[in-house]
Amino acid sequence: MECSVQNKANLWTKRRHAKQLKLEQVRQYTDGVVIPRKNIIQVLETLISSGDKVVLEGDNQKQADFLLRALAQANPTQSTTSTTEVRWLC
């Protein structure tokens, strides 16, 4: 079975395009590259899709706690975070 050059190019850039689309969707909530604290829940609801795995990673407990609390406040009807798997990696 042969794949055309165009199909191969689409396979290589699929994730890149998906990432760019998500960044464009949340641009309205950002201040440049910074997400203001008041907008974090809207950003999480926009970025997280059904089946996504969310990993809170690192050694900064305050940031991880803030993100986890914001994720817990996210509205499952706005995004499908109810089926999202969350893991702690500290």
Coordinates of C-alpha atoms in Angstrom, one line a residue:
M1 CA 0.0 0.0 0.0
E2 CA 1.5 3.3 -1.1
C3 CA 1.1 6.7 0.6
S4 CA 1.3 9.8 -1.5
V5 CA 3.7 12.6 -0.6
Q6 CA 0.8 14.8 0.4
N7 CA -0.6 12.2 2.8
K8 CA 2.8 11.8 4.4
A9 CA 3.1 15.6 4.8
N10 CA -0.3 15.6 6.5
L11 CA 0.8 12.9 8.9
W12 CA 3.9 14.9 9.9
T13 CA 2.1 18.1 10.6
K14 CA -1.2 16.9 12.1
R15 CA -0.2 17.5 15.7
R16 CA 1.4 20.8 14.9
H17 CA -1.8 22.1 13.3
A18 CA -3.9 20.8 16.2
K19 CA -1.6 22.7 18.6
Q20 CA -1.9 25.9 16.6
L21 CA -5.7 25.6 16.5
K22 CA -5.8 25.2 20.3
L23 CA -3.5 28.2 20.8
E24 CA -5.7 30.4 18.5
Q25 CA -8.8 29.3 20.5
V26 CA -7.3 30.5 23.8
R27 CA -5.6 33.7 22.5
Q28 CA -8.7 35.7 23.6
Y29 CA -8.0 34.8 27.2
T30 CA -4.3 35.6 27.3
D31 CA -2.2 38.7 27.8
G32 CA 0.6 37.8 25.3
V33 CA 2.1 34.6 26.6
V34 CA 0.6 35.0 30.1
I35 CA -2.7 33.6 31.1
P36 CA -4.3 35.9 33.8
R37 CA -5.4 34.1 36.9
K38 CA -9.0 35.0 36.3
N39 CA -9.0 33.3 32.9
I40 CA -7.4 30.0 33.8
I41 CA -10.7 28.0 34.1
Q42 CA -11.9 29.2 30.6
V43 CA -8.5 28.3 29.2
L44 CA -8.6 24.8 30.7
E45 CA -12.2 24.3 29.5
T46 CA -11.1 25.3 26.0
L47 CA -7.9 23.3 25.8
I48 CA -8.9 20.0 27.4
S49 CA -10.8 17.6 25.2
S50 CA -12.5 14.2 26.0
G51 CA -10.0 11.5 26.6
D52 CA -7.0 13.9 27.1
K53 CA -4.6 13.0 29.9
V54 CA -3.5 15.9 32.1
V55 CA -0.2 15.6 33.9
L56 CA 0.7 18.1 36.6
E57 CA 4.5 17.8 36.6
G58 CA 7.3 19.5 38.5
D59 CA 8.4 20.5 41.9
N60 CA 6.4 23.7 42.3
Q61 CA 3.6 22.7 44.7
K62 CA 1.9 26.1 44.6
Q63 CA 1.5 26.1 40.8
A64 CA 0.4 22.4 40.7
D65 CA -2.2 23.1 43.5
F66 CA -3.5 26.2 41.7
L67 CA -3.9 24.2 38.4
L68 CA -5.6 21.3 40.1
R69 CA -8.1 23.5 41.9
A70 CA -8.8 25.3 38.6
L71 CA -9.3 22.0 36.8
A72 CA -11.7 20.9 39.6
Q73 CA -13.8 24.1 39.0
A74 CA -14.0 23.6 35.2
N75 CA -17.5 23.0 33.9
P76 CA -17.8 19.6 32.3
T77 CA -20.5 20.9 30.0
Q78 CA -18.1 23.5 28.6
S79 CA -15.4 20.8 28.0
T80 CA -15.5 17.1 28.6
T81 CA -13.1 17.2 31.5
S82 CA -15.2 14.6 33.3
T83 CA -13.5 11.8 31.2
T84 CA -10.1 13.3 31.5
E85 CA -7.4 11.4 33.4
V86 CA -5.3 13.5 35.8
R87 CA -1.9 12.3 37.2
W88 CA 0.5 13.8 39.6
L89 CA 4.2 13.5 38.7
C90 CA 6.2 15.3 41.3

